[in-house]
Amino acid sequence: MSVEPTPPSQPPEPVTPGTPAPGAYPAAGPYAAPGPYTSPGMPYAGLPGPYGPYGRPPVTTNGLAIGSLVSGIVCCLPPLGLVLGVVSLRQIKKREQGGKGLAVAGIVLSSVSTLLVLVGLLTGQAQEAFQGFRDGVRDAASARMPMELRTGECFLDDAEQGEYTLGVEVVDCAASHDGEITGRFEVTGFDRWPGEKELERIGEERCETMATAYALDTWTLGEDTWSLYYFPDRRSWLEGEHRIACGLGGEEPTKGSLRSDRTTLTSDQLAFLTHANPVEDAVFAEPDTDPEDDVEANRVWAADVRAAIDQARSGLRDRTWPQAARAPMGAYVKSLDAASKQWAKLAGAKDAEEFWSAYDRAWELLPENGSAGVRKALGLTATPPQAPGDHGSA
């Protein structure tokens, strides 16, 4: 608001030269009040102008000049740096700012970058660079941690065995892939980071069990198929990630899902594999030591195989099978009867020599060929996997 002067009631007193007149100092108000940047009585303290009461203010650097230099260096938008540089030169001259050198440098760099972009467009290199950038963004966006994948999802993983993975790419199981998820679980019972060795032990044990339940049709597994597991590192653990993801994979990429569990098998397929798989598991548990070194361990193993055979032939004989599977199933059960007797001899061997004399025949009577007939009739994989090793006598 404005303040009107009050007319004097009396004529003004004469002023002696050199004596300040009353009212010569700025009146109290919002703009003329004394402060750190004004001082009543100092020359030009209250006068408007480009200079302050204590001399010329420091010169500022033009912001557009800085932006021009940055754009020229980054090369993301070369024309932008060129435009900013030209505009900043005009502002610098008008406003008496600093930054002329920055603007000139930005113009030069942006001009060079613009020229390179034009050359790249003409030669096709820019398109290739853009395609690589777009692919990189797409891959980064599609990368997911294994712990986030659902059971049955297949994935690609660029990390080598034993290395930390930064994420996997989910793909269709019909396409080439490195592995597929068989399940995941939460690690409990630890108040602090348990260490990699402990997590490896837990992962190997639990994931092997999940793999067995996930791929009941073991004949679909290649000789280089193994159980996979992903566990969190120390930092991820401290941030709250305590899950381990399990999977199946191999040294080389594969196509097609390996899943054959209760969600994909028929009741007849499931019944057969439930009885036949324990026999395979027992056979593969053969001791590493020869009978000459530990005959008792080998006898115990043979007894376990015979028990699995007896359980299988009993369960398979008691079930009513589809018409197409009855004949091959009957032959298969008979071969189990013969195998049971021979493995009983192996389990009752008195010494290593007697054990070896019954060993080869016991392996020959394992009904692999009969199993293939049953599998074909039930719609399962009919091609047997590679033999687990050399079973000739020592």
mmCIF file of C-alpha atoms in Angstrom:
data_model
loop_
_atom_site.group_PDB
_atom_site.id
_atom_site.type_symbol
_atom_site.label_atom_id
_atom_site.label_comp_id
_atom_site.label_asym_id
_atom_site.label_seq_id
_atom_site.Cartn_x
_atom_site.Cartn_y
_atom_site.Cartn_z
ATOM 1 C CA MET A 1 0.000 0.000 0.000
ATOM 2 C CA SER A 2 1.086 3.581 -0.521
ATOM 3 C CA VAL A 3 1.597 6.144 2.254
ATOM 4 C CA GLU A 4 0.618 9.729 1.551
ATOM 5 C CA PRO A 5 2.914 12.400 3.076
ATOM 6 C CA THR A 6 1.397 14.535 5.845
ATOM 7 C CA PRO A 7 1.395 18.330 5.055
ATOM 8 C CA PRO A 8 3.574 20.254 7.479
ATOM 9 C CA SER A 9 1.663 22.448 9.905
ATOM 10 C CA GLN A 10 4.510 24.924 10.063
ATOM 11 C CA PRO A 11 6.988 26.172 7.493
ATOM 12 C CA PRO A 12 10.088 24.099 7.378
ATOM 13 C CA GLU A 13 13.075 25.244 9.329
ATOM 14 C CA PRO A 14 16.049 26.467 7.361
ATOM 15 C CA VAL A 15 18.604 23.853 6.575
ATOM 16 C CA THR A 16 22.224 24.506 7.178
ATOM 17 C CA PRO A 17 24.397 23.342 4.295
ATOM 18 C CA GLY A 18 26.119 20.090 5.113
ATOM 19 C CA THR A 19 23.504 19.127 7.718
ATOM 20 C CA PRO A 20 21.302 16.169 6.906
ATOM 21 C CA ALA A 21 17.667 17.141 6.490
ATOM 22 C CA PRO A 22 15.011 15.397 8.583
ATOM 23 C CA GLY A 23 13.553 12.484 6.653
ATOM 24 C CA ALA A 24 16.602 12.029 4.487
ATOM 25 C CA TYR A 25 17.011 8.479 5.803
ATOM 26 C CA PRO A 26 14.605 5.870 4.456
ATOM 27 C CA ALA A 27 11.406 5.576 6.444
ATOM 28 C CA ALA A 28 10.694 2.352 8.278
ATOM 29 C CA GLY A 29 8.835 -0.094 6.028
ATOM 30 C CA PRO A 30 8.954 -3.520 4.412
ATOM 31 C CA TYR A 31 11.507 -2.607 1.771
ATOM 32 C CA ALA A 32 13.715 -0.024 3.458
ATOM 33 C CA ALA A 33 14.185 -1.562 6.849
ATOM 34 C CA PRO A 34 17.836 -1.967 7.810
ATOM 35 C CA GLY A 35 19.177 -5.430 7.258
ATOM 36 C CA PRO A 36 22.215 -7.311 6.218
ATOM 37 C CA TYR A 37 22.116 -5.918 2.688
ATOM 38 C CA THR A 38 21.232 -2.257 3.449
ATOM 39 C CA SER A 39 22.793 0.320 5.708
ATOM 40 C CA PRO A 40 21.143 3.719 6.276
ATOM 41 C CA GLY A 41 23.578 6.469 5.618
ATOM 42 C CA MET A 42 25.748 4.453 3.191
ATOM 43 C CA PRO A 43 25.885 5.857 -0.334
ATOM 44 C CA TYR A 44 23.194 4.494 -2.636
ATOM 45 C CA ALA A 45 22.013 2.056 0.012
ATOM 46 C CA GLY A 46 18.400 2.264 -1.054
ATOM 47 C CA LEU A 47 18.766 3.014 -4.735
ATOM 48 C CA PRO A 48 17.630 0.459 -7.297
ATOM 49 C CA GLY A 49 20.192 -0.829 -9.746
ATOM 50 C CA PRO A 50 22.328 -3.825 -10.696
ATOM 51 C CA TYR A 51 24.770 -3.207 -7.869
ATOM 52 C CA GLY A 52 24.304 -3.930 -4.215
ATOM 53 C CA PRO A 53 25.367 -1.805 -1.310
ATOM 54 C CA TYR A 54 28.735 -3.544 -0.998
ATOM 55 C CA GLY A 55 29.793 -3.755 -4.630
ATOM 56 C CA ARG A 56 29.033 -5.941 -7.668
ATOM 57 C CA PRO A 57 27.458 -9.370 -6.931
ATOM 58 C CA PRO A 58 29.279 -12.518 -8.080
ATOM 59 C CA VAL A 59 28.750 -13.580 -11.699
ATOM 60 C CA THR A 60 26.482 -16.628 -12.119
ATOM 61 C CA THR A 61 26.974 -19.415 -14.647
ATOM 62 C CA ASN A 62 24.242 -19.852 -17.208
ATOM 63 C CA GLY A 63 22.291 -23.069 -16.625
ATOM 64 C CA LEU A 64 21.644 -23.724 -20.303
ATOM 65 C CA ALA A 65 25.392 -23.640 -20.944
ATOM 66 C CA ILE A 66 25.880 -26.413 -18.401
ATOM 67 C CA GLY A 67 23.028 -28.389 -19.957
ATOM 68 C CA SER A 68 24.584 -27.989 -23.408
ATOM 69 C CA LEU A 69 27.918 -29.372 -22.223
ATOM 70 C CA VAL A 70 26.309 -32.316 -20.435
ATOM 71 C CA SER A 71 24.182 -33.173 -23.486
ATOM 72 C CA GLY A 72 27.253 -33.003 -25.699
ATOM 73 C CA ILE A 73 29.204 -35.359 -23.447
ATOM 74 C CA VAL A 74 26.422 -37.893 -22.876
ATOM 75 C CA CYS A 75 25.520 -37.989 -26.583
ATOM 76 C CA CYS A 76 22.022 -39.233 -25.827
ATOM 77 C CA LEU A 77 20.331 -36.325 -27.669
ATOM 78 C CA PRO A 78 23.028 -34.521 -29.676
ATOM 79 C CA PRO A 79 20.694 -31.871 -31.266
ATOM 80 C CA LEU A 80 19.484 -30.866 -27.797
ATOM 81 C CA GLY A 81 22.991 -29.883 -26.717
ATOM 82 C CA LEU A 82 23.402 -27.836 -29.893
ATOM 83 C CA VAL A 83 20.169 -25.901 -29.328
ATOM 84 C CA LEU A 84 20.908 -25.308 -25.643
ATOM 85 C CA GLY A 85 24.369 -23.988 -26.492
ATOM 86 C CA VAL A 86 23.093 -21.437 -29.019
ATOM 87 C CA VAL A 87 20.344 -20.172 -26.689
ATOM 88 C CA SER A 88 22.751 -19.971 -23.741
ATOM 89 C CA LEU A 89 25.161 -17.738 -25.691
ATOM 90 C CA ARG A 90 22.397 -15.190 -26.200
ATOM 91 C CA GLN A 91 21.417 -15.280 -22.540
ATOM 92 C CA ILE A 92 25.028 -14.961 -21.387
ATOM 93 C CA LYS A 93 25.526 -11.795 -23.406
ATOM 94 C CA LYS A 94 22.239 -10.267 -22.305
ATOM 95 C CA ARG A 95 22.467 -11.152 -18.620
ATOM 96 C CA GLU A 96 26.221 -10.760 -18.313
ATOM 97 C CA GLN A 97 26.545 -14.331 -17.028
ATOM 98 C CA GLY A 98 29.418 -16.775 -17.165
ATOM 99 C CA GLY A 99 29.566 -20.075 -19.006
ATOM 100 C CA LYS A 100 30.481 -19.022 -22.519
ATOM 101 C CA GLY A 101 33.244 -21.621 -22.682
ATOM 102 C CA LEU A 102 30.853 -24.349 -21.515
ATOM 103 C CA ALA A 103 28.334 -23.377 -24.166
ATOM 104 C CA VAL A 104 30.924 -23.373 -26.929
ATOM 105 C CA ALA A 105 32.226 -26.788 -25.823
ATOM 106 C CA GLY A 106 28.679 -28.141 -25.696
ATOM 107 C CA ILE A 107 27.989 -26.857 -29.224
ATOM 108 C CA VAL A 108 31.155 -28.464 -30.580
ATOM 109 C CA LEU A 109 30.553 -31.826 -28.885
ATOM 110 C CA SER A 110 26.884 -31.881 -29.873
ATOM 111 C CA SER A 111 27.749 -31.043 -33.468
ATOM 112 C CA VAL A 112 30.219 -33.933 -33.600
ATOM 113 C CA SER A 113 27.701 -36.291 -31.976
ATOM 114 C CA THR A 114 24.975 -35.221 -34.390
ATOM 115 C CA LEU A 115 27.297 -35.885 -37.323
ATOM 116 C CA LEU A 116 28.148 -39.338 -35.975
ATOM 117 C CA VAL A 117 24.475 -40.160 -35.556
ATOM 118 C CA LEU A 118 23.776 -39.157 -39.137
ATOM 119 C CA VAL A 119 26.650 -41.313 -40.370
ATOM 120 C CA GLY A 120 25.367 -44.207 -38.243
ATOM 121 C CA LEU A 121 21.899 -43.879 -39.728
ATOM 122 C CA LEU A 122 23.328 -43.974 -43.225
ATOM 123 C CA THR A 123 25.523 -47.018 -42.556
ATOM 124 C CA GLY A 124 23.006 -48.957 -40.440
ATOM 125 C CA GLN A 125 25.172 -48.995 -37.302
ATOM 126 C CA ALA A 126 22.680 -46.883 -35.412
ATOM 127 C CA GLN A 127 19.914 -49.360 -36.130
ATOM 128 C CA GLU A 128 22.083 -52.170 -34.816
ATOM 129 C CA ALA A 129 22.941 -50.191 -31.695
ATOM 130 C CA PHE A 130 19.294 -49.390 -31.093
ATOM 131 C CA GLN A 131 18.334 -53.018 -31.615
ATOM 132 C CA GLY A 132 20.960 -54.101 -29.081
ATOM 133 C CA PHE A 133 19.725 -51.515 -26.613
ATOM 134 C CA ARG A 134 16.128 -52.612 -27.084
ATOM 135 C CA ASP A 135 17.043 -56.275 -26.669
ATOM 136 C CA GLY A 136 18.976 -55.453 -23.508
ATOM 137 C CA VAL A 137 16.007 -53.601 -22.039
ATOM 138 C CA ARG A 138 13.695 -56.462 -22.969
ATOM 139 C CA ASP A 139 15.975 -59.073 -21.404
ATOM 140 C CA ALA A 140 16.363 -57.030 -18.224
ATOM 141 C CA ALA A 141 12.606 -56.599 -17.970
ATOM 142 C CA SER A 142 11.958 -60.335 -18.444
ATOM 143 C CA ALA A 143 14.608 -61.497 -15.959
ATOM 144 C CA ARG A 144 13.139 -63.061 -12.815
ATOM 145 C CA MET A 145 14.630 -64.668 -9.772
ATOM 146 C CA PRO A 146 14.252 -68.484 -9.712
ATOM 147 C CA MET A 147 12.463 -68.251 -6.341
ATOM 148 C CA GLU A 148 9.640 -66.349 -8.074
ATOM 149 C CA LEU A 149 8.931 -69.033 -10.691
ATOM 150 C CA ARG A 150 6.019 -71.458 -10.422
ATOM 151 C CA THR A 151 6.311 -75.233 -10.527
ATOM 152 C CA GLY A 152 6.447 -76.372 -14.145
ATOM 153 C CA GLU A 153 7.888 -73.162 -15.613
ATOM 154 C CA CYS A 154 10.944 -73.549 -17.860
ATOM 155 C CA PHE A 155 13.774 -71.038 -18.023
ATOM 156 C CA LEU A 156 17.093 -69.963 -19.517
ATOM 157 C CA ASP A 157 20.026 -69.160 -17.235
ATOM 158 C CA ASP A 158 23.245 -67.595 -18.537
ATOM 159 C CA ALA A 159 25.139 -68.233 -15.290
ATOM 160 C CA GLU A 160 27.645 -71.073 -15.201
ATOM 161 C CA GLN A 161 27.298 -73.905 -12.699
ATOM 162 C CA GLY A 162 28.289 -72.702 -9.252
ATOM 163 C CA GLU A 163 28.060 -69.015 -10.159
ATOM 164 C CA TYR A 164 25.550 -66.549 -8.779
ATOM 165 C CA THR A 165 22.648 -65.844 -11.091
ATOM 166 C CA LEU A 166 21.150 -62.377 -11.434
ATOM 167 C CA GLY A 167 17.938 -63.709 -12.902
ATOM 168 C CA VAL A 168 16.532 -66.239 -15.361
ATOM 169 C CA GLU A 169 14.332 -65.842 -18.419
ATOM 170 C CA VAL A 170 11.056 -67.767 -18.463
ATOM 171 C CA VAL A 171 10.412 -69.528 -21.788
ATOM 172 C CA ASP A 172 7.942 -72.024 -23.184
ATOM 173 C CA CYS A 173 8.922 -75.573 -22.234
ATOM 174 C CA ALA A 174 8.524 -76.600 -25.867
ATOM 175 C CA ALA A 175 11.409 -74.257 -26.725
ATOM 176 C CA SER A 176 15.049 -74.837 -25.869
ATOM 177 C CA HIS A 177 15.638 -74.270 -22.145
ATOM 178 C CA ASP A 178 18.213 -74.898 -19.425
ATOM 179 C CA GLY A 179 15.881 -76.187 -16.742
ATOM 180 C CA GLU A 180 12.398 -76.295 -15.295
ATOM 181 C CA ILE A 181 11.171 -75.614 -11.792
ATOM 182 C CA THR A 182 10.083 -78.635 -9.743
ATOM 183 C CA GLY A 183 9.132 -76.648 -6.648
ATOM 184 C CA ARG A 184 10.393 -74.315 -3.938
ATOM 185 C CA PHE A 185 10.393 -74.226 -0.165
ATOM 186 C CA GLU A 186 11.150 -71.920 2.761
ATOM 187 C CA VAL A 187 14.246 -72.561 4.853
ATOM 188 C CA THR A 188 13.367 -72.304 8.550
ATOM 189 C CA GLY A 189 15.050 -72.875 11.885
ATOM 190 C CA PHE A 190 17.891 -70.366 11.536
ATOM 191 C CA ASP A 191 18.155 -67.088 13.454
ATOM 192 C CA ARG A 192 21.015 -65.902 11.259
ATOM 193 C CA TRP A 193 22.725 -66.583 7.932
ATOM 194 C CA PRO A 194 23.378 -70.373 7.908
ATOM 195 C CA GLY A 195 26.140 -70.221 5.307
ATOM 196 C CA GLU A 196 26.408 -71.547 1.770
ATOM 197 C CA LYS A 197 27.466 -75.063 2.783
ATOM 198 C CA GLU A 198 24.375 -75.573 4.900
ATOM 199 C CA LEU A 199 22.056 -74.169 2.242
ATOM 200 C CA GLU A 200 23.701 -76.425 -0.353
ATOM 201 C CA ARG A 201 23.117 -79.441 1.869
ATOM 202 C CA ILE A 202 19.479 -78.548 2.421
ATOM 203 C CA GLY A 203 18.938 -77.750 -1.244
ATOM 204 C CA GLU A 204 20.491 -80.974 -2.469
ATOM 205 C CA GLU A 205 18.447 -83.102 -0.093
ATOM 206 C CA ARG A 206 15.058 -81.422 -0.482
ATOM 207 C CA CYS A 207 15.342 -80.779 -4.216
ATOM 208 C CA GLU A 208 16.220 -84.398 -4.927
ATOM 209 C CA THR A 209 12.971 -85.414 -3.236
ATOM 210 C CA MET A 210 11.027 -82.841 -5.268
ATOM 211 C CA ALA A 211 12.637 -84.029 -8.495
ATOM 212 C CA THR A 212 11.618 -87.620 -7.753
ATOM 213 C CA ALA A 213 7.988 -86.603 -7.241
ATOM 214 C CA TYR A 214 8.041 -84.283 -10.273
ATOM 215 C CA ALA A 215 9.446 -86.774 -12.815
ATOM 216 C CA LEU A 216 7.934 -90.138 -11.914
ATOM 217 C CA ASP A 217 8.511 -91.407 -15.445
ATOM 218 C CA THR A 218 12.264 -91.689 -14.969
ATOM 219 C CA TRP A 219 12.790 -93.075 -18.454
ATOM 220 C CA THR A 220 12.209 -89.571 -19.838
ATOM 221 C CA LEU A 221 15.325 -88.306 -18.054
ATOM 222 C CA GLY A 222 18.581 -88.172 -19.983
ATOM 223 C CA GLU A 223 21.820 -89.516 -18.618
ATOM 224 C CA ASP A 224 23.011 -85.952 -17.971
ATOM 225 C CA THR A 225 19.825 -84.761 -16.276
ATOM 226 C CA TRP A 226 20.314 -83.704 -12.685
ATOM 227 C CA SER A 227 18.562 -81.945 -9.857
ATOM 228 C CA LEU A 228 19.154 -78.179 -9.662
ATOM 229 C CA TYR A 229 18.728 -75.798 -6.770
ATOM 230 C CA TYR A 230 19.034 -72.045 -6.258
ATOM 231 C CA PHE A 231 19.628 -70.632 -2.782
ATOM 232 C CA PRO A 232 19.940 -66.989 -1.606
ATOM 233 C CA ASP A 233 23.310 -65.408 -0.932
ATOM 234 C CA ARG A 234 24.118 -63.710 2.356
ATOM 235 C CA ARG A 235 22.804 -60.311 1.329
ATOM 236 C CA SER A 236 19.530 -61.706 -0.025
ATOM 237 C CA TRP A 237 19.104 -63.757 3.147
ATOM 238 C CA LEU A 238 19.538 -60.695 5.365
ATOM 239 C CA GLU A 239 16.984 -58.869 3.208
ATOM 240 C CA GLY A 240 14.417 -61.588 3.929
ATOM 241 C CA GLU A 241 14.752 -64.062 1.039
ATOM 242 C CA HIS A 242 14.876 -67.520 2.659
ATOM 243 C CA ARG A 243 13.478 -69.659 -0.172
ATOM 244 C CA ILE A 244 15.263 -72.310 -2.199
ATOM 245 C CA ALA A 245 14.067 -73.032 -5.741
ATOM 246 C CA CYS A 246 14.409 -76.573 -7.120
ATOM 247 C CA GLY A 247 14.594 -77.669 -10.732
ATOM 248 C CA LEU A 248 15.661 -80.231 -13.287
ATOM 249 C CA GLY A 249 18.208 -79.523 -15.994
ATOM 250 C CA GLY A 250 21.230 -80.798 -17.836
ATOM 251 C CA GLU A 251 24.559 -79.808 -19.237
ATOM 252 C CA GLU A 252 22.950 -79.056 -22.602
ATOM 253 C CA PRO A 253 19.624 -77.247 -23.241
ATOM 254 C CA THR A 254 16.610 -79.488 -23.773
ATOM 255 C CA LYS A 255 13.175 -79.193 -25.364
ATOM 256 C CA GLY A 256 9.936 -80.428 -23.873
ATOM 257 C CA SER A 257 8.829 -80.720 -20.284
ATOM 258 C CA LEU A 258 10.049 -83.528 -18.030
ATOM 259 C CA ARG A 259 7.015 -83.244 -15.797
ATOM 260 C CA SER A 260 5.246 -86.530 -15.067
ATOM 261 C CA ASP A 261 3.541 -86.273 -11.685
ATOM 262 C CA ARG A 262 0.082 -86.656 -10.208
ATOM 263 C CA THR A 263 -1.155 -83.650 -12.193
ATOM 264 C CA THR A 264 -0.202 -85.108 -15.602
ATOM 265 C CA LEU A 265 -0.428 -88.921 -15.248
ATOM 266 C CA THR A 266 -3.471 -91.162 -15.521
ATOM 267 C CA SER A 267 -4.400 -93.345 -12.555
ATOM 268 C CA ASP A 268 -3.037 -96.473 -14.301
ATOM 269 C CA GLN A 269 0.246 -94.744 -15.215
ATOM 270 C CA LEU A 270 0.611 -93.477 -11.664
ATOM 271 C CA ALA A 271 -0.120 -96.908 -10.153
ATOM 272 C CA PHE A 272 2.483 -98.623 -12.329
ATOM 273 C CA LEU A 273 5.232 -96.060 -11.678
ATOM 274 C CA THR A 274 4.487 -96.023 -7.961
ATOM 275 C CA HIS A 275 5.330 -99.741 -7.799
ATOM 276 C CA ALA A 276 8.068 -99.940 -10.458
ATOM 277 C CA ASN A 277 10.157 -96.920 -9.447
ATOM 278 C CA PRO A 278 11.163 -98.250 -5.998
ATOM 279 C CA VAL A 279 12.776 -101.222 -7.737
ATOM 280 C CA GLU A 280 14.890 -98.887 -9.873
ATOM 281 C CA ASP A 281 15.778 -96.783 -6.830
ATOM 282 C CA ALA A 282 16.893 -99.836 -4.893
ATOM 283 C CA VAL A 283 19.016 -101.113 -7.782
ATOM 284 C CA PHE A 284 20.772 -97.759 -8.201
ATOM 285 C CA ALA A 285 21.749 -97.793 -4.519
ATOM 286 C CA GLU A 286 24.390 -100.464 -5.122
ATOM 287 C CA PRO A 287 27.389 -100.053 -2.777
ATOM 288 C CA ASP A 288 30.630 -98.686 -4.145
ATOM 289 C CA THR A 289 32.647 -101.372 -2.359
ATOM 290 C CA ASP A 290 33.070 -104.868 -3.826
ATOM 291 C CA PRO A 291 31.914 -107.957 -1.911
ATOM 292 C CA GLU A 292 35.546 -108.858 -1.225
ATOM 293 C CA ASP A 293 35.867 -105.654 0.802
ATOM 294 C CA ASP A 294 32.391 -105.554 2.373
ATOM 295 C CA VAL A 295 30.196 -108.534 1.619
ATOM 296 C CA GLU A 296 27.659 -107.560 4.292
ATOM 297 C CA ALA A 297 26.887 -104.191 2.677
ATOM 298 C CA ASN A 298 26.323 -105.926 -0.645
ATOM 299 C CA ARG A 299 24.047 -108.523 0.946
ATOM 300 C CA VAL A 300 21.974 -105.785 2.575
ATOM 301 C CA TRP A 301 21.672 -104.016 -0.774
ATOM 302 C CA ALA A 302 20.519 -107.223 -2.492
ATOM 303 C CA ALA A 303 17.927 -107.754 0.242
ATOM 304 C CA ASP A 304 16.589 -104.221 -0.294
ATOM 305 C CA VAL A 305 16.244 -104.847 -4.022
ATOM 306 C CA ARG A 306 14.388 -108.088 -3.401
ATOM 307 C CA ALA A 307 12.005 -106.372 -0.968
ATOM 308 C CA ALA A 308 11.200 -103.701 -3.579
ATOM 309 C CA ILE A 309 10.608 -106.396 -6.209
ATOM 310 C CA ASP A 310 8.244 -108.324 -3.901
ATOM 311 C CA GLN A 311 6.275 -105.192 -3.078
ATOM 312 C CA ALA A 312 5.970 -104.290 -6.754
ATOM 313 C CA ARG A 313 4.770 -107.695 -7.957
ATOM 314 C CA SER A 314 2.224 -107.867 -5.146
ATOM 315 C CA GLY A 315 0.769 -104.419 -5.867
ATOM 316 C CA LEU A 316 0.740 -104.839 -9.646
ATOM 317 C CA ARG A 317 -0.896 -108.283 -9.485
ATOM 318 C CA ASP A 318 -3.765 -106.999 -7.305
ATOM 319 C CA ARG A 319 -4.834 -104.196 -9.684
ATOM 320 C CA THR A 320 -7.215 -104.469 -12.619
ATOM 321 C CA TRP A 321 -5.488 -103.037 -15.683
ATOM 322 C CA PRO A 322 -6.838 -101.803 -19.018
ATOM 323 C CA GLN A 323 -7.364 -104.495 -21.639
ATOM 324 C CA ALA A 324 -4.386 -103.404 -23.746
ATOM 325 C CA ALA A 325 -2.025 -103.616 -20.763
ATOM 326 C CA ARG A 326 -3.146 -106.952 -19.258
ATOM 327 C CA ALA A 327 -0.968 -109.272 -21.353
ATOM 328 C CA PRO A 328 2.286 -107.297 -21.025
ATOM 329 C CA MET A 329 1.543 -106.715 -17.342
ATOM 330 C CA GLY A 330 1.101 -110.464 -16.749
ATOM 331 C CA ALA A 331 4.459 -111.186 -18.368
ATOM 332 C CA TYR A 332 6.081 -108.422 -16.377
ATOM 333 C CA VAL A 333 4.820 -109.733 -13.047
ATOM 334 C CA LYS A 334 6.064 -113.256 -13.901
ATOM 335 C CA SER A 335 9.521 -111.852 -14.602
ATOM 336 C CA LEU A 336 9.385 -110.154 -11.205
ATOM 337 C CA ASP A 337 8.652 -113.547 -9.618
ATOM 338 C CA ALA A 338 11.808 -115.030 -11.177
ATOM 339 C CA ALA A 339 13.885 -111.992 -10.257
ATOM 340 C CA SER A 340 12.761 -112.202 -6.641
ATOM 341 C CA LYS A 341 14.138 -115.736 -6.275
ATOM 342 C CA GLN A 342 17.516 -114.849 -7.780
ATOM 343 C CA TRP A 343 17.937 -111.710 -5.692
ATOM 344 C CA ALA A 344 17.099 -113.779 -2.617
ATOM 345 C CA LYS A 345 20.102 -115.974 -3.465
ATOM 346 C CA LEU A 346 22.248 -112.881 -3.828
ATOM 347 C CA ALA A 347 21.097 -111.578 -0.447
ATOM 348 C CA GLY A 348 21.864 -114.939 1.209
ATOM 349 C CA ALA A 349 25.363 -115.370 -0.214
ATOM 350 C CA LYS A 350 27.791 -116.657 2.409
ATOM 351 C CA ASP A 351 30.881 -115.030 0.943
ATOM 352 C CA ALA A 352 32.110 -112.931 -1.964
ATOM 353 C CA GLU A 353 32.582 -115.904 -4.263
ATOM 354 C CA GLU A 354 28.988 -117.087 -3.785
ATOM 355 C CA PHE A 355 27.770 -113.499 -4.210
ATOM 356 C CA TRP A 356 29.521 -113.103 -7.566
ATOM 357 C CA SER A 357 28.192 -116.450 -8.811
ATOM 358 C CA ALA A 358 24.599 -115.192 -8.456
ATOM 359 C CA TYR A 359 25.261 -111.571 -9.391
ATOM 360 C CA ASP A 360 25.069 -111.584 -13.214
ATOM 361 C CA ARG A 361 21.916 -113.717 -13.323
ATOM 362 C CA ALA A 362 20.193 -111.408 -10.856
ATOM 363 C CA TRP A 363 20.779 -108.434 -13.146
ATOM 364 C CA GLU A 364 19.643 -110.380 -16.222
ATOM 365 C CA LEU A 365 16.300 -111.192 -14.613
ATOM 366 C CA LEU A 366 15.430 -107.595 -13.887
ATOM 367 C CA PRO A 367 12.401 -107.162 -16.190
ATOM 368 C CA GLU A 368 13.521 -104.145 -18.191
ATOM 369 C CA ASN A 369 12.189 -105.457 -21.510
ATOM 370 C CA GLY A 370 8.894 -106.464 -19.924
ATOM 371 C CA SER A 371 8.634 -103.049 -18.352
ATOM 372 C CA ALA A 372 8.980 -101.463 -21.792
ATOM 373 C CA GLY A 373 5.946 -103.443 -23.018
ATOM 374 C CA VAL A 374 3.850 -102.295 -20.086
ATOM 375 C CA ARG A 375 4.977 -98.728 -20.515
ATOM 376 C CA LYS A 376 4.039 -98.709 -24.189
ATOM 377 C CA ALA A 377 0.595 -100.125 -23.407
ATOM 378 C CA LEU A 378 0.025 -97.450 -20.752
ATOM 379 C CA GLY A 379 1.272 -94.575 -22.897
ATOM 380 C CA LEU A 380 4.519 -94.008 -21.029
ATOM 381 C CA THR A 381 8.071 -93.697 -22.353
ATOM 382 C CA ALA A 382 9.014 -97.113 -23.763
ATOM 383 C CA THR A 383 12.705 -96.472 -24.465
ATOM 384 C CA PRO A 384 14.833 -97.533 -21.480
ATOM 385 C CA PRO A 385 17.522 -95.165 -20.182
ATOM 386 C CA GLN A 386 21.213 -95.978 -20.393
ATOM 387 C CA ALA A 387 22.331 -98.794 -18.112
ATOM 388 C CA PRO A 388 23.598 -97.489 -14.750
ATOM 389 C CA GLY A 389 27.014 -99.106 -15.161
ATOM 390 C CA ASP A 390 28.989 -102.219 -15.835
ATOM 391 C CA HIS A 391 27.430 -105.161 -14.014
ATOM 392 C CA GLY A 392 29.801 -107.874 -15.104
ATOM 393 C CA SER A 393 31.623 -109.954 -12.554
ATOM 394 C CA ALA A 394 34.935 -108.770 -11.245
#
